[in-house]
Amino acid sequence: MKLTIGTVLTIEKDYTEESEKFKCRVVDIEGDDHFMMDYPINMATGKTAFFIDGTQLLVTFVDDYKMSYAFRTEVHSRINRTIPMLKLEYPGDKQLMKIQRREFVRVDTSLDVALQADATSLQLVSMDLSAGGLAVNMKDHDYFAPNEEVKLIIVLYFSKTEIKYVSCNARVVRNWESEKRRLTSFKFDEVDEKDRQHIIRYCFERQLELRNN
């Protein structure tokens, strides 16, 4: 288990519109599939948070080798020993996702992307996505100039019933061709924090999907 007693965790509630972040520490480890943490502290308010059993969480941490990881879990139960603590499930080292530069790695994915630039409106399809940007297939459309600003609406499909629409400003990074496809990569300029969390969550789930296939 990459978690050790004393590991600092950053926690966010999963599957919610909230963008609050919490800090806590691993205070005990139980076997290979459960660990205990102290009650989390809201990083914005400094107040102690109370999560009910079954609360879905997205957890990030840095190991002893300065590598950053993330995993999804849920609150198993509350325990009172020398201090109050929460018992959580640990999915196993193989289910951890590496994080690069505070962002999830870029994942290959085909998503509907609406692009608006001045009087130009295009319906495109992404080639990949990360929390910092994406690449799209420009098809037969003209390239945009490097550093040109555009507005994007990205459709994130989490399931047949859960769809999120992310709207953000972005800038052109580069244009290139690969395997007879005309591609453009964009860097996100302004993304609402809630929307960024939706992108991170999508990338996380997409990584798991690609790994398990």
PDB file of C-alpha atoms in Angstrom:
ATOM      1  CA  MET A   1       0.000   0.000   0.000  1.00  0.00           C
ATOM      2  CA  LYS A   2       1.392   3.366  -1.047  1.00  0.00           C
ATOM      3  CA  LEU A   3      -0.438   5.076   1.803  1.00  0.00           C
ATOM      4  CA  THR A   4       1.445   5.228   5.091  1.00  0.00           C
ATOM      5  CA  ILE A   5       0.509   6.509   8.523  1.00  0.00           C
ATOM      6  CA  GLY A   6       0.978  10.261   8.467  1.00  0.00           C
ATOM      7  CA  THR A   7       0.310  10.664   4.725  1.00  0.00           C
ATOM      8  CA  VAL A   8      -1.435  14.000   4.081  1.00  0.00           C
ATOM      9  CA  LEU A   9      -4.601  13.659   1.988  1.00  0.00           C
ATOM     10  CA  THR A  10      -6.462  16.266  -0.034  1.00  0.00           C
ATOM     11  CA  ILE A  11     -10.123  15.335  -0.333  1.00  0.00           C
ATOM     12  CA  GLU A  12     -13.042  16.492  -2.463  1.00  0.00           C
ATOM     13  CA  LYS A  13     -16.587  15.197  -2.463  1.00  0.00           C
ATOM     14  CA  ASP A  14     -17.252  13.175  -5.607  1.00  0.00           C
ATOM     15  CA  TYR A  15     -20.391  13.380  -7.765  1.00  0.00           C
ATOM     16  CA  THR A  16     -21.395  16.810  -6.418  1.00  0.00           C
ATOM     17  CA  GLU A  17     -21.429  20.371  -7.718  1.00  0.00           C
ATOM     18  CA  GLU A  18     -19.365  21.485  -4.715  1.00  0.00           C
ATOM     19  CA  SER A  19     -15.711  22.458  -5.217  1.00  0.00           C
ATOM     20  CA  GLU A  20     -14.647  22.430  -1.560  1.00  0.00           C
ATOM     21  CA  LYS A  21     -11.343  20.847  -0.619  1.00  0.00           C
ATOM     22  CA  PHE A  22     -10.387  19.274   2.713  1.00  0.00           C
ATOM     23  CA  LYS A  23      -7.120  18.234   4.362  1.00  0.00           C
ATOM     24  CA  CYS A  24      -6.529  15.298   6.711  1.00  0.00           C
ATOM     25  CA  ARG A  25      -3.947  12.633   7.589  1.00  0.00           C
ATOM     26  CA  VAL A  26      -3.845   8.849   7.531  1.00  0.00           C
ATOM     27  CA  VAL A  27      -3.827   7.790  11.195  1.00  0.00           C
ATOM     28  CA  ASP A  28      -4.080   4.002  10.874  1.00  0.00           C
ATOM     29  CA  ILE A  29      -4.102   1.223   8.279  1.00  0.00           C
ATOM     30  CA  GLU A  30      -6.235  -1.903   8.434  1.00  0.00           C
ATOM     31  CA  GLY A  31      -5.116  -4.671   6.114  1.00  0.00           C
ATOM     32  CA  ASP A  32      -4.747  -3.923   2.408  1.00  0.00           C
ATOM     33  CA  ASP A  33      -8.187  -2.528   1.712  1.00  0.00           C
ATOM     34  CA  HIS A  34      -9.038  -0.053   4.487  1.00  0.00           C
ATOM     35  CA  PHE A  35      -7.380   2.904   6.187  1.00  0.00           C
ATOM     36  CA  MET A  36      -8.357   5.427   8.832  1.00  0.00           C
ATOM     37  CA  MET A  37      -8.010   9.191   8.637  1.00  0.00           C
ATOM     38  CA  ASP A  38      -8.659  11.949  11.135  1.00  0.00           C
ATOM     39  CA  TYR A  39     -11.644  14.228  10.587  1.00  0.00           C
ATOM     40  CA  PRO A  40     -10.974  16.450   7.540  1.00  0.00           C
ATOM     41  CA  ILE A  41     -10.560  20.208   7.790  1.00  0.00           C
ATOM     42  CA  ASN A  42     -12.133  22.509   5.198  1.00  0.00           C
ATOM     43  CA  MET A  43      -9.192  24.260   3.532  1.00  0.00           C
ATOM     44  CA  ALA A  44     -11.161  27.470   2.967  1.00  0.00           C
ATOM     45  CA  THR A  45     -12.899  27.847   6.335  1.00  0.00           C
ATOM     46  CA  GLY A  46     -10.615  25.870   8.678  1.00  0.00           C
ATOM     47  CA  LYS A  47     -13.661  24.102  10.111  1.00  0.00           C
ATOM     48  CA  THR A  48     -13.935  20.387  10.745  1.00  0.00           C
ATOM     49  CA  ALA A  49     -16.111  18.537   8.220  1.00  0.00           C
ATOM     50  CA  PHE A  50     -18.366  15.592   9.023  1.00  0.00           C
ATOM     51  CA  PHE A  51     -18.943  13.031   6.269  1.00  0.00           C
ATOM     52  CA  ILE A  52     -21.718  10.484   6.624  1.00  0.00           C
ATOM     53  CA  ASP A  53     -21.197   6.796   5.847  1.00  0.00           C
ATOM     54  CA  GLY A  54     -21.236   6.156   2.115  1.00  0.00           C
ATOM     55  CA  THR A  55     -20.012   9.635   1.113  1.00  0.00           C
ATOM     56  CA  GLN A  56     -18.156   9.356  -2.211  1.00  0.00           C
ATOM     57  CA  LEU A  57     -14.734  11.021  -2.192  1.00  0.00           C
ATOM     58  CA  LEU A  58     -11.911  11.836  -4.576  1.00  0.00           C
ATOM     59  CA  VAL A  59      -8.583  11.633  -2.721  1.00  0.00           C
ATOM     60  CA  THR A  60      -5.148  12.899  -3.809  1.00  0.00           C
ATOM     61  CA  PHE A  61      -1.804  12.483  -2.036  1.00  0.00           C
ATOM     62  CA  VAL A  62       1.979  12.579  -2.531  1.00  0.00           C
ATOM     63  CA  ASP A  63       4.033   9.481  -1.645  1.00  0.00           C
ATOM     64  CA  ASP A  64       7.541   9.259  -0.174  1.00  0.00           C
ATOM     65  CA  TYR A  65       9.041   9.565  -3.671  1.00  0.00           C
ATOM     66  CA  LYS A  66       7.195  12.850  -4.374  1.00  0.00           C
ATOM     67  CA  MET A  67       4.851  11.166  -6.855  1.00  0.00           C
ATOM     68  CA  SER A  68       1.251  12.389  -6.827  1.00  0.00           C
ATOM     69  CA  TYR A  69      -1.680   9.967  -7.001  1.00  0.00           C
ATOM     70  CA  ALA A  70      -5.462  10.031  -6.879  1.00  0.00           C
ATOM     71  CA  PHE A  71      -8.139   7.470  -6.142  1.00  0.00           C
ATOM     72  CA  ARG A  72     -11.846   7.304  -5.489  1.00  0.00           C
ATOM     73  CA  THR A  73     -13.254   5.902  -2.288  1.00  0.00           C
ATOM     74  CA  GLU A  74     -16.149   6.172   0.129  1.00  0.00           C
ATOM     75  CA  VAL A  75     -16.594   6.554   3.860  1.00  0.00           C
ATOM     76  CA  HIS A  76     -17.025   3.101   5.382  1.00  0.00           C
ATOM     77  CA  SER A  77     -17.758   4.070   8.991  1.00  0.00           C
ATOM     78  CA  ARG A  78     -16.846   6.364  11.886  1.00  0.00           C
ATOM     79  CA  ILE A  79     -14.609   5.098  14.669  1.00  0.00           C
ATOM     80  CA  ASN A  80     -13.744   6.471  18.102  1.00  0.00           C
ATOM     81  CA  ARG A  81     -10.399   5.329  19.498  1.00  0.00           C
ATOM     82  CA  THR A  82      -7.821   7.704  20.955  1.00  0.00           C
ATOM     83  CA  ILE A  83      -9.199  10.253  18.477  1.00  0.00           C
ATOM     84  CA  PRO A  84     -12.329  10.343  16.284  1.00  0.00           C
ATOM     85  CA  MET A  85     -11.558   8.953  12.836  1.00  0.00           C
ATOM     86  CA  LEU A  86     -13.158   7.864   9.603  1.00  0.00           C
ATOM     87  CA  LYS A  87     -12.640   4.436   8.057  1.00  0.00           C
ATOM     88  CA  LEU A  88     -12.364   4.433   4.265  1.00  0.00           C
ATOM     89  CA  GLU A  89     -11.920   1.851   1.543  1.00  0.00           C
ATOM     90  CA  TYR A  90      -8.572   1.620  -0.284  1.00  0.00           C
ATOM     91  CA  PRO A  91      -8.939   0.403  -3.892  1.00  0.00           C
ATOM     92  CA  GLY A  92      -5.396  -0.977  -4.141  1.00  0.00           C
ATOM     93  CA  ASP A  93      -2.195   0.401  -5.649  1.00  0.00           C
ATOM     94  CA  LYS A  94      -3.123  -0.770  -9.146  1.00  0.00           C
ATOM     95  CA  GLN A  95      -6.217   1.462  -9.148  1.00  0.00           C
ATOM     96  CA  LEU A  96      -4.275   4.637  -8.324  1.00  0.00           C
ATOM     97  CA  MET A  97      -4.033   7.337 -10.987  1.00  0.00           C
ATOM     98  CA  LYS A  98      -0.783   9.280 -11.381  1.00  0.00           C
ATOM     99  CA  ILE A  99      -1.127  13.063 -11.471  1.00  0.00           C
ATOM    100  CA  GLN A 100       1.238  15.241 -13.484  1.00  0.00           C
ATOM    101  CA  ARG A 101       1.756  18.895 -12.571  1.00  0.00           C
ATOM    102  CA  ARG A 102      -1.432  18.974 -10.503  1.00  0.00           C
ATOM    103  CA  GLU A 103      -3.433  17.730 -13.480  1.00  0.00           C
ATOM    104  CA  PHE A 104      -4.492  14.300 -14.585  1.00  0.00           C
ATOM    105  CA  VAL A 105      -2.632  12.874 -17.528  1.00  0.00           C
ATOM    106  CA  ARG A 106      -4.051  13.473 -20.968  1.00  0.00           C
ATOM    107  CA  VAL A 107      -6.508  10.773 -22.049  1.00  0.00           C
ATOM    108  CA  ASP A 108      -7.627   9.788 -25.531  1.00  0.00           C
ATOM    109  CA  THR A 109     -11.336  10.420 -25.909  1.00  0.00           C
ATOM    110  CA  SER A 110     -13.863  11.452 -28.566  1.00  0.00           C
ATOM    111  CA  LEU A 111     -16.161  14.167 -27.238  1.00  0.00           C
ATOM    112  CA  ASP A 112     -18.457  16.657 -28.941  1.00  0.00           C
ATOM    113  CA  VAL A 113     -16.910  20.135 -28.845  1.00  0.00           C
ATOM    114  CA  ALA A 114     -18.651  23.347 -29.951  1.00  0.00           C
ATOM    115  CA  LEU A 115     -16.212  26.136 -30.885  1.00  0.00           C
ATOM    116  CA  GLN A 116     -17.033  29.827 -31.177  1.00  0.00           C
ATOM    117  CA  ALA A 117     -14.570  32.418 -32.518  1.00  0.00           C
ATOM    118  CA  ASP A 118     -15.947  35.795 -33.602  1.00  0.00           C
ATOM    119  CA  ALA A 119     -18.442  34.924 -36.353  1.00  0.00           C
ATOM    120  CA  THR A 120     -17.217  31.344 -36.724  1.00  0.00           C
ATOM    121  CA  SER A 121     -19.133  28.469 -35.125  1.00  0.00           C
ATOM    122  CA  LEU A 122     -17.861  24.914 -35.517  1.00  0.00           C
ATOM    123  CA  GLN A 123     -18.960  21.483 -34.318  1.00  0.00           C
ATOM    124  CA  LEU A 124     -15.849  19.390 -33.725  1.00  0.00           C
ATOM    125  CA  VAL A 125     -14.738  16.165 -32.050  1.00  0.00           C
ATOM    126  CA  SER A 126     -11.920  15.944 -29.510  1.00  0.00           C
ATOM    127  CA  MET A 127      -8.939  13.637 -29.831  1.00  0.00           C
ATOM    128  CA  ASP A 128      -7.785  13.892 -26.221  1.00  0.00           C
ATOM    129  CA  LEU A 129      -8.474  15.819 -23.028  1.00  0.00           C
ATOM    130  CA  SER A 130      -6.747  16.852 -19.802  1.00  0.00           C
ATOM    131  CA  ALA A 131      -7.523  19.319 -17.043  1.00  0.00           C
ATOM    132  CA  GLY A 132      -5.302  21.819 -18.844  1.00  0.00           C
ATOM    133  CA  GLY A 133      -6.534  21.559 -22.431  1.00  0.00           C
ATOM    134  CA  LEU A 134      -7.566  19.357 -25.345  1.00  0.00           C
ATOM    135  CA  ALA A 135      -6.920  18.584 -28.998  1.00  0.00           C
ATOM    136  CA  VAL A 136      -9.598  18.489 -31.681  1.00  0.00           C
ATOM    137  CA  ASN A 137      -9.915  17.227 -35.229  1.00  0.00           C
ATOM    138  CA  MET A 138     -10.350  20.330 -37.420  1.00  0.00           C
ATOM    139  CA  LYS A 139     -11.575  18.226 -40.393  1.00  0.00           C
ATOM    140  CA  ASP A 140     -11.641  20.554 -43.448  1.00  0.00           C
ATOM    141  CA  HIS A 141     -11.985  23.784 -41.456  1.00  0.00           C
ATOM    142  CA  ASP A 142      -9.306  26.465 -41.579  1.00  0.00           C
ATOM    143  CA  TYR A 143      -6.737  26.498 -38.802  1.00  0.00           C
ATOM    144  CA  PHE A 144      -6.827  29.264 -36.233  1.00  0.00           C
ATOM    145  CA  ALA A 145      -3.723  31.352 -35.605  1.00  0.00           C
ATOM    146  CA  PRO A 146      -1.514  30.323 -32.660  1.00  0.00           C
ATOM    147  CA  ASN A 147      -2.551  32.054 -29.421  1.00  0.00           C
ATOM    148  CA  GLU A 148      -5.950  33.004 -30.886  1.00  0.00           C
ATOM    149  CA  GLU A 149      -8.686  32.940 -28.245  1.00  0.00           C
ATOM    150  CA  VAL A 150     -11.846  30.877 -28.726  1.00  0.00           C
ATOM    151  CA  LYS A 151     -14.777  29.758 -26.610  1.00  0.00           C
ATOM    152  CA  LEU A 152     -15.397  26.031 -26.183  1.00  0.00           C
ATOM    153  CA  ILE A 153     -18.342  23.990 -24.962  1.00  0.00           C
ATOM    154  CA  ILE A 154     -17.322  20.405 -24.183  1.00  0.00           C
ATOM    155  CA  VAL A 155     -19.858  17.633 -23.652  1.00  0.00           C
ATOM    156  CA  LEU A 156     -18.757  15.162 -20.964  1.00  0.00           C
ATOM    157  CA  TYR A 157     -20.624  11.842 -20.976  1.00  0.00           C
ATOM    158  CA  PHE A 158     -20.348  10.119 -17.600  1.00  0.00           C
ATOM    159  CA  SER A 159     -23.223   7.723 -18.241  1.00  0.00           C
ATOM    160  CA  LYS A 160     -26.388   7.480 -20.300  1.00  0.00           C
ATOM    161  CA  THR A 161     -28.158   9.655 -17.736  1.00  0.00           C
ATOM    162  CA  GLU A 162     -25.365  11.976 -16.566  1.00  0.00           C
ATOM    163  CA  ILE A 163     -24.028  14.558 -19.015  1.00  0.00           C
ATOM    164  CA  LYS A 164     -22.095  17.717 -18.116  1.00  0.00           C
ATOM    165  CA  TYR A 165     -21.591  20.724 -20.392  1.00  0.00           C
ATOM    166  CA  VAL A 166     -18.328  22.554 -19.699  1.00  0.00           C
ATOM    167  CA  SER A 167     -17.909  26.070 -21.076  1.00  0.00           C
ATOM    168  CA  CYS A 168     -14.519  27.777 -21.098  1.00  0.00           C
ATOM    169  CA  ASN A 169     -12.196  30.155 -22.917  1.00  0.00           C
ATOM    170  CA  ALA A 170      -9.137  28.635 -24.550  1.00  0.00           C
ATOM    171  CA  ARG A 171      -6.162  29.597 -26.713  1.00  0.00           C
ATOM    172  CA  VAL A 172      -4.653  27.841 -29.709  1.00  0.00           C
ATOM    173  CA  VAL A 173      -1.357  26.158 -28.844  1.00  0.00           C
ATOM    174  CA  ARG A 174      -0.429  24.566 -32.174  1.00  0.00           C
ATOM    175  CA  ASN A 175      -1.722  23.159 -35.451  1.00  0.00           C
ATOM    176  CA  TRP A 176      -0.391  19.959 -37.021  1.00  0.00           C
ATOM    177  CA  GLU A 177      -1.270  16.913 -39.124  1.00  0.00           C
ATOM    178  CA  SER A 178      -1.173  13.274 -38.049  1.00  0.00           C
ATOM    179  CA  GLU A 179      -2.379  10.213 -39.970  1.00  0.00           C
ATOM    180  CA  LYS A 180      -4.127  12.461 -42.510  1.00  0.00           C
ATOM    181  CA  ARG A 181      -5.983  14.306 -39.741  1.00  0.00           C
ATOM    182  CA  ARG A 182      -5.715  18.079 -39.279  1.00  0.00           C
ATOM    183  CA  LEU A 183      -5.433  18.711 -35.547  1.00  0.00           C
ATOM    184  CA  THR A 184      -5.361  21.722 -33.238  1.00  0.00           C
ATOM    185  CA  SER A 185      -4.515  21.754 -29.546  1.00  0.00           C
ATOM    186  CA  PHE A 186      -5.978  24.295 -27.123  1.00  0.00           C
ATOM    187  CA  LYS A 187      -4.955  25.400 -23.652  1.00  0.00           C
ATOM    188  CA  PHE A 188      -7.741  26.351 -21.257  1.00  0.00           C
ATOM    189  CA  ASP A 189      -7.571  30.013 -20.208  1.00  0.00           C
ATOM    190  CA  GLU A 190     -10.558  30.414 -17.937  1.00  0.00           C
ATOM    191  CA  VAL A 191     -12.376  27.435 -16.455  1.00  0.00           C
ATOM    192  CA  ASP A 192     -14.866  27.609 -13.599  1.00  0.00           C
ATOM    193  CA  GLU A 193     -13.584  25.508 -10.707  1.00  0.00           C
ATOM    194  CA  LYS A 194     -16.689  23.314 -10.762  1.00  0.00           C
ATOM    195  CA  ASP A 195     -16.207  22.681 -14.468  1.00  0.00           C
ATOM    196  CA  ARG A 196     -12.531  21.874 -13.927  1.00  0.00           C
ATOM    197  CA  GLN A 197     -13.550  19.284 -11.339  1.00  0.00           C
ATOM    198  CA  HIS A 198     -15.934  17.751 -13.881  1.00  0.00           C
ATOM    199  CA  ILE A 199     -13.034  17.491 -16.368  1.00  0.00           C
ATOM    200  CA  ILE A 200     -10.725  15.949 -13.756  1.00  0.00           C
ATOM    201  CA  ARG A 201     -13.388  13.443 -12.783  1.00  0.00           C
ATOM    202  CA  TYR A 202     -14.026  12.566 -16.445  1.00  0.00           C
ATOM    203  CA  CYS A 203     -10.296  12.046 -17.082  1.00  0.00           C
ATOM    204  CA  PHE A 204     -10.069   9.890 -13.987  1.00  0.00           C
ATOM    205  CA  GLU A 205     -12.967   7.657 -15.066  1.00  0.00           C
ATOM    206  CA  ARG A 206     -11.670   7.502 -18.644  1.00  0.00           C
ATOM    207  CA  GLN A 207      -8.257   6.349 -17.411  1.00  0.00           C
ATOM    208  CA  LEU A 208      -9.897   3.566 -15.420  1.00  0.00           C
ATOM    209  CA  GLU A 209     -11.982   2.582 -18.440  1.00  0.00           C
ATOM    210  CA  LEU A 210      -8.944   2.439 -20.735  1.00  0.00           C
ATOM    211  CA  ARG A 211      -6.916   0.522 -18.165  1.00  0.00           C
ATOM    212  CA  ASN A 212      -9.639  -2.101 -17.630  1.00  0.00           C
ATOM    213  CA  ASN A 213     -10.283  -2.687 -21.326  1.00  0.00           C
TER     214      ASN A 213
END
